[in-house]
Amino acid sequence: MSTSNPWPYPTHIAHRGGGRLAPENTLAAMRVGADHGYRMVEFDVKLSRDDIAFLLHDDTLDRTTNGHGPAGALPYGELALLDAGSWHSPAYAGEPVASFQAVARYAIANGIACNVEIKPSTGREAETGTAVARAARAYWQGAAVAPLLSSFSEVALAAAQAAAPELPRALLVEQVPVDWRERLAKYACVALNINQRDATPALIADVRAAGYRIAAWTVNDPLRAQLLLSWGLDALFTDELAAILPSA
Ligand code: G3P
Ligand code: MG
């Protein structure tokens, strides 16, 4: 069987919005990605204490905002007042924590495809999968290209599948499990998202022959990017938006 799942996505995906060039997971990052010609962005979504979906990679606020402690412990009204840009550079001082809704609006208005990585705060896997999938369904209703939902958390992915089965899903893995076929089938995924170090011509061929797409994170070396695409990789996530040209 050849690759059979619908895949309306480009080959190059701006990791965390704007890679290294802008504060990750902010609207400013999305604009930088688009300015570099990227037509797809990846970002990380979790829930505030009052169940509003917002963008942040870590469990805690400390690395990428001027807040402290567990991100999921604050209501969205408090998260929205934080500075999520100063840690990166003065040019982005005052950049707010982005809500999932604001990023969805930006992406849809500008024809940017999205990989929504469901990144639950520890212990909130199922409710985050459910809430993010429901929000994605509402935000992208009637949009030309649906967002690709992914997660390292199979609990979150299963919850997203139950909440919005029609949205495409990718299983995101730290290491490729031997039973990847069974897991992709279990969550009715369209793709397997792997660590780029695990990419081989054989794995790419096997995944595609099984009817799935395969994407790799995080590819920051232009030559490696070229090589992986020559092996038939469907998409790569990169932080190096200036060095890795999306049209290449
Ligand atoms: O979704 C691909 C990639 O973002 C996964 O790793 O830690 O950067 O979210 P991480
Ligand atoms: Mg991510």
PDB file of N, CA and C and ligand atoms in Angstrom, residues 15-16 42-44 57 117 119, ligand 2:
ATOM      1  N   HIS A  15       9.405  25.638  13.511  1.00  0.00           N
ATOM      2  CA  HIS A  15       9.289  25.055  14.849  1.00  0.00           C
ATOM      3  C   HIS A  15       9.005  26.144  15.893  1.00  0.00           C
ATOM      4  N   ARG A  16       7.987  25.919  16.695  1.00  0.00           N
ATOM      5  CA  ARG A  16       7.571  26.860  17.740  1.00  0.00           C
ATOM      6  C   ARG A  16       7.266  28.244  17.159  1.00  0.00           C
ATOM      7  N   GLU A  42       4.554  25.010  13.735  1.00  0.00           N
ATOM      8  CA  GLU A  42       4.288  24.090  14.852  1.00  0.00           C
ATOM      9  C   GLU A  42       4.311  24.918  16.118  1.00  0.00           C
ATOM     10  N   PHE A  43       3.411  24.606  17.057  1.00  0.00           N
ATOM     11  CA  PHE A  43       3.456  25.280  18.358  1.00  0.00           C
ATOM     12  C   PHE A  43       2.865  24.352  19.412  1.00  0.00           C
ATOM     13  N   ASP A  44       3.151  24.693  20.683  1.00  0.00           N
ATOM     14  CA  ASP A  44       2.796  23.834  21.819  1.00  0.00           C
ATOM     15  C   ASP A  44       1.638  24.463  22.598  1.00  0.00           C
ATOM     16  N   HIS A  57       5.782  25.968  25.860  1.00  0.00           N
ATOM     17  CA  HIS A  57       6.439  24.664  25.728  1.00  0.00           C
ATOM     18  C   HIS A  57       6.594  23.962  27.074  1.00  0.00           C
ATOM     19  N   GLU A 117       0.766  21.026  18.609  1.00  0.00           N
ATOM     20  CA  GLU A 117       1.272  19.984  19.514  1.00  0.00           C
ATOM     21  C   GLU A 117       0.585  20.141  20.861  1.00  0.00           C
ATOM     22  N   LYS A 119       0.508  19.743  24.446  1.00  0.00           N
ATOM     23  CA  LYS A 119       1.622  19.603  25.408  1.00  0.00           C
ATOM     24  C   LYS A 119       1.053  19.812  26.802  1.00  0.00           C
TER      25      LYS A 119
HETATM   26 MG    MG B   2       6.635  21.192  20.065  1.00  0.00          MG
END
